[in-house]
Amino acid sequence: MMGDLEDLLEKAESDLRASQTQDDILAVRTKYMGRKGLLTALLRNITAVPQDERAQFGKRGNEIKETLSGWIEAALTEAGARRKDDVLLKQKLDATLPGRRTRYGRIHPVTQVRKEICDIFSGLGFTIVDGPEVELEYYNFEALNIPADHPARDMQATFYIDDGIVLRTHTSPVQVRRMEQMRPPVRIICPGRVYRHDSDVSHTPMFHQVEGLLVDRGITFGDLKGILTYFLKEVFGPDTALRFRPSFFPFTEPSAEVDIQCMLCRGKGCRVCGQSGWIEILGSGMVDPAVFKYVDYDPEEVSGFAFGLGIDRIALLKYGISDLRLLFENDWRFLAQF
Ligand code: DAH
């Protein structure tokens, strides 16, 4: 019986020598040491060994098992290394080829402009606040003095979610929400997404606005002019000419729209400014006393001004982009330019 053990070790050794790949070696392992392997069977059959040889048989059996395991491990490691060498030899590596560059992400032009606007107003003591994009009709229209039958509700082709619930058509409702929450003085800036049913080169169903509001005792139209002039010169450069034009918004009285001189033609008139030399940049005005009534502010005691502007439009003007829709296609070849 002891002889069987030694024979087996010898056979296993020659099988291993004949093995090339890791699969061959694993097959040898199964053949001898698997659950139905030759060595396993032999060791299990110890009862057939005469009593006085059993102890020695068991001892030698275990030694052989260990030896064989060691050989197999070593053979597997060696075969693994051989395989790696083979792969490397087969791959013809050209170390002179240029490397592949990782593309860095960039900050979206709309985000860049939004941050710039917020930074300027933060510097003037304004707080940045947020409001819901799915908004109550009450805040989007009613409390801004736009009653149910007002034509402004038509003008802003509105996405209705449900009865009384809309996708906000502007960031102005944040004014009302904020004033409901606090007493004056209020000095806020509210950037965010807004939605209107509109789509062409200069309109997308979703776009971005910033709303601003300042309410305190003794705020005048002079404050509005001063702050908006400072702001626009920060964004478009100190030499930018501005003009304040009378306008109308239901939530401000008096109201003004602000134009900047066209930066492309410097006021001479071109395609971008529709030959007028001016580009409309924001809406503004003194907060209408009717709006103060909705939030329980006393118009005899406080006054304020508000303004709203489109972030995307400013991005187009600043970077000379001709189609608004490019901003939302997320084509990296376009975005990588900013
Ligand atoms: N909400 C207006 C719009 O979406 C913009 C606007 C105009 C906001 C005048 C104001 C304002 O706060 O005073 O067209």
Short mmCIF file of C-alpha atoms and ligand atoms in Angstrom, two decimals:
data_model
loop_
_atom_site.label_atom_id
_atom_site.label_comp_id
_atom_site.label_asym_id
_atom_site.label_seq_id
_atom_site.Cartn_x
_atom_site.Cartn_y
_atom_site.Cartn_z
CA MET A 1 0.00 0.00 0.00
CA MET A 2 2.83 2.40 0.81
CA GLY A 3 4.13 1.70 -2.67
CA ASP A 4 0.81 2.89 -4.17
CA LEU A 5 1.27 6.25 -2.47
CA GLU A 6 4.77 6.73 -3.88
CA ASP A 7 3.64 5.66 -7.38
CA LEU A 8 0.84 8.18 -7.25
CA LEU A 9 3.19 11.01 -6.32
CA GLU A 10 5.45 10.09 -9.21
CA LYS A 11 2.57 10.03 -11.69
CA ALA A 12 1.22 13.31 -10.43
CA GLU A 13 4.65 14.85 -10.84
CA SER A 14 4.93 13.76 -14.44
CA ASP A 15 1.36 14.94 -15.15
CA LEU A 16 2.28 18.34 -13.75
CA ARG A 17 5.40 18.52 -15.87
CA ALA A 18 3.27 17.88 -18.94
CA SER A 19 0.84 20.68 -18.00
CA GLN A 20 1.22 24.01 -19.75
CA THR A 21 -1.72 26.19 -18.87
CA GLN A 22 -3.49 26.98 -15.62
CA ASP A 23 -6.42 24.91 -16.86
CA ASP A 24 -4.16 21.86 -17.37
CA ILE A 25 -2.84 22.25 -13.82
CA LEU A 26 -6.31 22.60 -12.36
CA ALA A 27 -7.28 19.39 -14.16
CA VAL A 28 -4.33 17.60 -12.50
CA ARG A 29 -5.46 18.91 -9.15
CA THR A 30 -8.93 17.52 -9.72
CA LYS A 31 -7.56 14.22 -10.98
CA TYR A 32 -5.57 13.60 -7.78
CA MET A 33 -6.98 15.77 -5.06
CA GLY A 34 -10.58 16.37 -6.08
CA ARG A 35 -13.46 14.83 -4.20
CA LYS A 36 -13.23 11.77 -6.42
CA GLY A 37 -9.46 12.16 -6.99
CA LEU A 38 -6.98 9.26 -6.97
CA LEU A 39 -5.13 10.39 -3.85
CA THR A 40 -8.37 11.16 -2.06
CA ALA A 41 -9.66 7.67 -2.81
CA LEU A 42 -6.44 6.03 -1.69
CA LEU A 43 -6.40 7.89 1.62
CA ARG A 44 -10.05 7.18 2.21
CA ASN A 45 -9.31 3.49 1.79
CA ILE A 46 -7.07 3.38 4.89
CA THR A 47 -9.13 0.56 6.39
CA ALA A 48 -7.65 -1.76 3.74
CA VAL A 49 -4.16 -1.12 5.10
CA PRO A 50 -2.93 -3.67 7.63
CA GLN A 51 -3.25 -2.43 11.22
CA ASP A 52 0.45 -2.07 11.92
CA GLU A 53 1.11 -0.02 8.76
CA ARG A 54 -1.82 2.36 9.15
CA ALA A 55 -0.08 5.01 11.23
CA GLN A 56 2.82 5.25 8.83
CA PHE A 57 0.48 5.16 5.83
CA GLY A 58 -1.56 8.03 7.22
CA LYS A 59 1.53 10.08 7.97
CA ARG A 60 3.07 9.56 4.54
CA GLY A 61 -0.30 10.15 2.90
CA ASN A 62 -0.58 13.57 4.49
CA GLU A 63 2.96 14.45 3.55
CA ILE A 64 2.27 13.54 -0.06
CA LYS A 65 -0.91 15.59 -0.03
CA GLU A 66 0.99 18.60 1.20
CA THR A 67 3.84 18.15 -1.24
CA LEU A 68 1.44 17.85 -4.14
CA SER A 69 -0.53 20.93 -3.03
CA GLY A 70 2.72 22.90 -2.88
CA TRP A 71 3.73 21.82 -6.37
CA ILE A 72 0.35 22.68 -7.78
CA GLU A 73 0.37 26.15 -6.20
CA ALA A 74 3.82 26.84 -7.57
CA ALA A 75 2.87 25.56 -11.01
CA LEU A 76 -0.23 27.76 -11.06
CA THR A 77 1.77 30.86 -10.15
CA GLU A 78 4.34 30.10 -12.80
CA ALA A 79 1.71 29.50 -15.48
CA GLY A 80 0.04 32.79 -14.53
CA ALA A 81 3.28 34.70 -14.97
CA ARG A 82 3.93 32.94 -18.27
CA ARG A 83 0.52 34.00 -19.52
CA LYS A 84 1.17 37.66 -18.64
CA ASP A 85 4.50 37.53 -20.47
CA ASP A 86 2.79 36.03 -23.49
CA VAL A 87 0.17 38.76 -23.53
CA LEU A 88 2.80 41.47 -23.24
CA LEU A 89 4.89 39.93 -25.97
CA LYS A 90 1.91 39.72 -28.28
CA GLN A 91 0.85 43.33 -27.67
CA LYS A 92 3.11 45.49 -29.75
CA LEU A 93 3.35 48.62 -27.67
CA ASP A 94 4.26 51.81 -29.47
CA ALA A 95 5.59 54.08 -26.74
CA THR A 96 5.95 56.94 -29.22
CA LEU A 97 2.18 57.31 -29.78
CA PRO A 98 0.72 60.46 -28.19
CA GLY A 99 -1.20 59.82 -24.96
CA ARG A 100 -4.94 60.04 -24.67
CA ARG A 101 -5.98 63.24 -22.99
CA THR A 102 -8.60 63.26 -20.24
CA ARG A 103 -11.25 65.87 -20.93
CA TYR A 104 -11.85 68.20 -18.04
CA GLY A 105 -15.37 69.23 -17.15
CA ARG A 106 -16.21 72.92 -17.28
CA ILE A 107 -18.67 75.20 -15.64
CA HIS A 108 -21.69 75.73 -17.89
CA PRO A 109 -21.90 79.30 -19.27
CA VAL A 110 -25.33 79.78 -17.65
CA THR A 111 -23.90 78.72 -14.29
CA GLN A 112 -20.94 81.05 -14.78
CA VAL A 113 -23.21 84.02 -15.44
CA ARG A 114 -25.53 83.09 -12.57
CA LYS A 115 -22.58 82.97 -10.19
CA GLU A 116 -21.29 86.29 -11.44
CA ILE A 117 -24.68 87.95 -10.92
CA CYS A 118 -25.06 86.44 -7.44
CA ASP A 119 -21.53 87.52 -6.49
CA ILE A 120 -22.19 91.12 -7.49
CA PHE A 121 -25.40 91.30 -5.45
CA SER A 122 -23.90 89.43 -2.49
CA GLY A 123 -21.31 92.19 -2.43
CA LEU A 124 -24.16 94.70 -2.12
CA GLY A 125 -25.63 92.86 0.89
CA PHE A 126 -28.31 90.85 -0.92
CA THR A 127 -29.11 87.32 0.31
CA ILE A 128 -29.52 84.51 -2.23
CA VAL A 129 -32.85 82.68 -1.81
CA ASP A 130 -34.69 79.89 -3.55
CA GLY A 131 -38.30 79.11 -4.37
CA PRO A 132 -40.33 76.21 -5.80
CA GLU A 133 -40.44 75.62 -9.56
CA VAL A 134 -43.85 73.99 -9.24
CA GLU A 135 -45.71 76.96 -7.90
CA LEU A 136 -49.19 77.92 -6.80
CA GLU A 137 -51.06 80.10 -9.25
CA TYR A 138 -51.58 82.38 -6.28
CA TYR A 139 -47.88 83.22 -5.94
CA ASN A 140 -47.12 83.18 -9.65
CA PHE A 141 -49.96 85.54 -10.57
CA GLU A 142 -52.50 86.61 -7.99
CA ALA A 143 -50.26 87.96 -5.23
CA LEU A 144 -48.23 89.75 -7.92
CA ASN A 145 -51.33 91.72 -8.82
CA ILE A 146 -52.03 89.68 -11.94
CA PRO A 147 -55.72 88.78 -11.55
CA ALA A 148 -57.35 85.76 -13.21
CA ASP A 149 -58.62 87.65 -16.23
CA HIS A 150 -55.47 89.69 -16.72
CA PRO A 151 -53.97 89.43 -20.22
CA ALA A 152 -50.52 88.83 -18.68
CA ARG A 153 -51.66 85.32 -17.84
CA ASP A 154 -52.13 84.67 -21.53
CA MET A 155 -48.97 86.43 -22.56
CA GLN A 156 -46.91 84.06 -20.48
CA ALA A 157 -48.02 80.83 -22.08
CA THR A 158 -48.19 78.88 -18.86
CA PHE A 159 -47.70 75.17 -18.18
CA TYR A 160 -50.49 74.13 -15.85
CA ILE A 161 -49.82 71.12 -13.60
CA ASP A 162 -53.25 71.05 -12.06
CA ASP A 163 -56.00 73.38 -11.04
CA GLY A 164 -54.24 76.27 -9.30
CA ILE A 165 -50.75 74.80 -9.77
CA VAL A 166 -48.31 75.88 -12.48
CA LEU A 167 -44.68 75.62 -13.48
CA ARG A 168 -43.57 79.09 -12.47
CA THR A 169 -43.36 81.43 -15.46
CA HIS A 170 -40.95 83.79 -13.70
CA THR A 171 -38.93 84.04 -10.47
CA SER A 172 -41.07 86.93 -9.19
CA PRO A 173 -43.22 84.67 -6.92
CA VAL A 174 -40.17 84.25 -4.67
CA GLN A 175 -40.57 87.95 -3.77
CA VAL A 176 -43.97 87.28 -2.28
CA ARG A 177 -42.95 84.09 -0.49
CA ARG A 178 -40.00 85.89 1.09
CA MET A 179 -41.98 88.94 2.18
CA GLU A 180 -44.57 86.64 3.75
CA GLN A 181 -41.79 85.12 5.84
CA MET A 182 -40.08 88.24 7.12
CA ARG A 183 -40.51 91.89 7.97
CA PRO A 184 -38.55 94.61 6.15
CA PRO A 185 -35.75 95.29 5.41
CA VAL A 186 -35.64 92.67 2.63
CA ARG A 187 -32.72 92.45 0.25
CA ILE A 188 -32.84 89.28 -1.84
CA ILE A 189 -31.74 87.83 -5.10
CA CYS A 190 -33.46 84.67 -6.43
CA PRO A 191 -31.91 82.76 -9.32
CA GLY A 192 -33.73 79.79 -10.82
CA ARG A 193 -35.41 77.93 -13.62
CA VAL A 194 -38.67 79.16 -15.12
CA TYR A 195 -40.98 77.67 -17.74
CA ARG A 196 -43.03 78.95 -20.64
CA HIS A 197 -44.64 77.23 -23.58
CA ASP A 198 -42.29 78.67 -26.18
CA SER A 199 -39.61 77.35 -28.53
CA ASP A 200 -37.48 78.98 -31.25
CA VAL A 201 -33.92 80.38 -31.65
CA SER A 202 -34.44 82.82 -28.80
CA HIS A 203 -36.93 80.89 -26.65
CA THR A 204 -36.75 77.55 -24.85
CA PRO A 205 -39.54 76.03 -22.72
CA MET A 206 -37.19 76.19 -19.73
CA PHE A 207 -34.87 79.11 -19.09
CA HIS A 208 -33.26 80.94 -16.20
CA GLN A 209 -34.07 84.17 -14.45
CA VAL A 210 -32.84 86.16 -11.52
CA GLU A 211 -35.27 88.14 -9.44
CA GLY A 212 -34.16 90.91 -7.15
CA LEU A 213 -36.03 92.73 -4.41
CA LEU A 214 -35.10 95.46 -1.99
CA VAL A 215 -37.64 96.79 0.51
CA ASP A 216 -36.92 99.19 3.33
CA ARG A 217 -37.96 102.59 4.63
CA GLY A 218 -37.35 105.40 2.16
CA ILE A 219 -36.28 103.40 -0.91
CA THR A 220 -36.66 105.48 -4.07
CA PHE A 221 -36.40 105.13 -7.82
CA GLY A 222 -32.93 106.67 -7.42
CA ASP A 223 -31.85 103.55 -5.45
CA LEU A 224 -33.20 101.33 -8.24
CA LYS A 225 -31.27 103.31 -10.85
CA GLY A 226 -28.09 103.39 -8.82
CA ILE A 227 -28.00 99.68 -8.03
CA LEU A 228 -28.99 98.49 -11.50
CA THR A 229 -26.47 100.83 -13.13
CA TYR A 230 -23.70 99.57 -10.86
CA PHE A 231 -24.74 95.96 -11.55
CA LEU A 232 -24.88 96.27 -15.35
CA LYS A 233 -21.54 98.06 -15.52
CA GLU A 234 -19.99 95.27 -13.45
CA VAL A 235 -21.34 92.64 -15.87
CA PHE A 236 -20.85 94.39 -19.22
CA GLY A 237 -17.97 96.75 -18.46
CA PRO A 238 -17.70 100.29 -17.05
CA ASP A 239 -18.14 101.99 -20.44
CA THR A 240 -21.48 100.36 -21.20
CA ALA A 241 -24.18 102.92 -21.94
CA LEU A 242 -27.60 102.29 -20.36
CA ARG A 243 -31.08 103.61 -20.86
CA PHE A 244 -34.11 103.39 -18.59
CA ARG A 245 -37.38 103.18 -20.53
CA PRO A 246 -40.87 103.55 -19.05
CA SER A 247 -42.76 100.27 -19.14
CA PHE A 248 -45.54 98.38 -17.41
CA PHE A 249 -45.64 95.37 -15.08
CA PRO A 250 -48.66 94.61 -12.89
CA PHE A 251 -46.44 94.20 -9.80
CA THR A 252 -44.48 97.46 -10.11
CA GLU A 253 -45.48 101.13 -10.42
CA PRO A 254 -43.78 102.94 -11.98
CA SER A 255 -42.02 100.33 -14.10
CA ALA A 256 -38.96 100.59 -16.28
CA GLU A 257 -37.14 98.39 -18.70
CA VAL A 258 -33.39 98.78 -18.93
CA ASP A 259 -31.51 98.58 -22.21
CA ILE A 260 -27.76 98.38 -22.70
CA GLN A 261 -26.02 99.74 -25.74
CA CYS A 262 -25.44 96.91 -28.25
CA MET A 263 -21.90 95.66 -27.64
CA LEU A 264 -21.56 94.36 -31.19
CA CYS A 265 -22.26 97.54 -33.17
CA ARG A 266 -21.64 100.00 -30.30
CA GLY A 267 -25.04 101.60 -30.87
CA LYS A 268 -24.86 101.94 -34.65
CA GLY A 269 -27.51 99.27 -35.30
CA CYS A 270 -27.01 95.66 -36.36
CA ARG A 271 -28.81 92.33 -36.67
CA VAL A 272 -28.38 91.45 -32.99
CA CYS A 273 -30.01 94.66 -31.71
CA GLY A 274 -32.61 94.78 -34.50
CA GLN A 275 -30.94 97.93 -35.91
CA SER A 276 -31.91 99.91 -32.81
CA GLY A 277 -28.46 100.08 -31.20
CA TRP A 278 -29.99 98.97 -27.88
CA ILE A 279 -30.62 95.60 -26.25
CA GLU A 280 -33.32 95.10 -23.67
CA ILE A 281 -31.77 93.50 -20.62
CA LEU A 282 -34.16 93.63 -17.66
CA GLY A 283 -37.53 94.64 -16.25
CA SER A 284 -37.83 96.60 -13.05
CA GLY A 285 -39.89 99.02 -11.04
CA MET A 286 -41.04 100.23 -7.67
CA VAL A 287 -43.01 97.49 -5.88
CA ASP A 288 -46.72 98.15 -6.42
CA PRO A 289 -48.58 98.91 -3.15
CA ALA A 290 -51.08 96.24 -4.23
CA VAL A 291 -48.34 93.59 -3.82
CA PHE A 292 -47.47 94.92 -0.34
CA LYS A 293 -51.12 94.45 0.64
CA TYR A 294 -50.85 90.71 -0.05
CA VAL A 295 -47.97 90.35 2.40
CA ASP A 296 -49.20 92.78 5.02
CA TYR A 297 -46.53 95.42 4.51
CA ASP A 298 -47.66 99.02 5.00
CA PRO A 299 -46.97 100.98 1.77
CA GLU A 300 -47.10 104.17 3.82
CA GLU A 301 -44.17 102.92 5.86
CA VAL A 302 -41.94 101.03 3.43
CA SER A 303 -41.13 101.13 -0.25
CA GLY A 304 -38.94 99.06 -2.51
CA PHE A 305 -37.90 98.11 -5.95
CA ALA A 306 -37.79 94.83 -7.84
CA PHE A 307 -36.23 93.64 -11.03
CA GLY A 308 -36.05 90.51 -13.13
CA LEU A 309 -33.67 89.43 -15.83
CA GLY A 310 -32.91 86.43 -18.00
CA ILE A 311 -29.61 84.73 -17.20
CA ASP A 312 -29.45 82.86 -20.51
CA ARG A 313 -29.88 86.04 -22.52
CA ILE A 314 -26.98 87.63 -20.71
CA ALA A 315 -24.87 84.53 -21.39
CA LEU A 316 -25.72 84.79 -25.12
CA LEU A 317 -24.74 88.45 -25.22
CA LYS A 318 -21.58 88.04 -23.16
CA TYR A 319 -20.27 85.14 -25.21
CA GLY A 320 -21.75 86.06 -28.61
CA ILE A 321 -23.88 82.89 -28.92
CA SER A 322 -26.49 83.06 -31.67
CA ASP A 323 -28.91 80.27 -30.71
CA LEU A 324 -30.32 79.93 -27.20
CA ARG A 325 -31.01 76.24 -27.72
CA LEU A 326 -27.27 75.51 -27.90
CA LEU A 327 -27.12 76.18 -24.17
CA PHE A 328 -29.28 73.16 -23.43
CA GLU A 329 -28.00 70.54 -25.87
CA ASN A 330 -25.02 69.61 -23.67
CA ASP A 331 -22.70 69.12 -26.61
CA TRP A 332 -19.22 69.24 -25.07
CA ARG A 333 -17.71 70.70 -28.26
CA PHE A 334 -19.89 73.74 -27.67
CA LEU A 335 -19.56 73.87 -23.88
CA ALA A 336 -15.76 73.44 -23.94
CA GLN A 337 -15.44 76.93 -25.45
CA PHE A 338 -16.44 78.80 -22.32
N1 DAH B 1 -41.26 88.81 -13.97
C1 DAH B 1 -40.96 89.57 -15.17
C2 DAH B 1 -40.88 88.62 -16.36
O1 DAH B 1 -40.74 87.46 -16.18
C3 DAH B 1 -39.66 90.28 -15.02
C4 DAH B 1 -39.75 91.39 -14.04
C5 DAH B 1 -40.11 92.64 -14.45
C6 DAH B 1 -39.48 91.16 -12.71
C7 DAH B 1 -40.18 93.70 -13.56
C8 DAH B 1 -39.57 92.20 -11.78
C9 DAH B 1 -39.91 93.47 -12.24
O2 DAH B 1 -39.32 92.02 -10.49
O3 DAH B 1 -39.98 94.49 -11.35
O4 DAH B 1 -40.93 89.06 -17.46
#
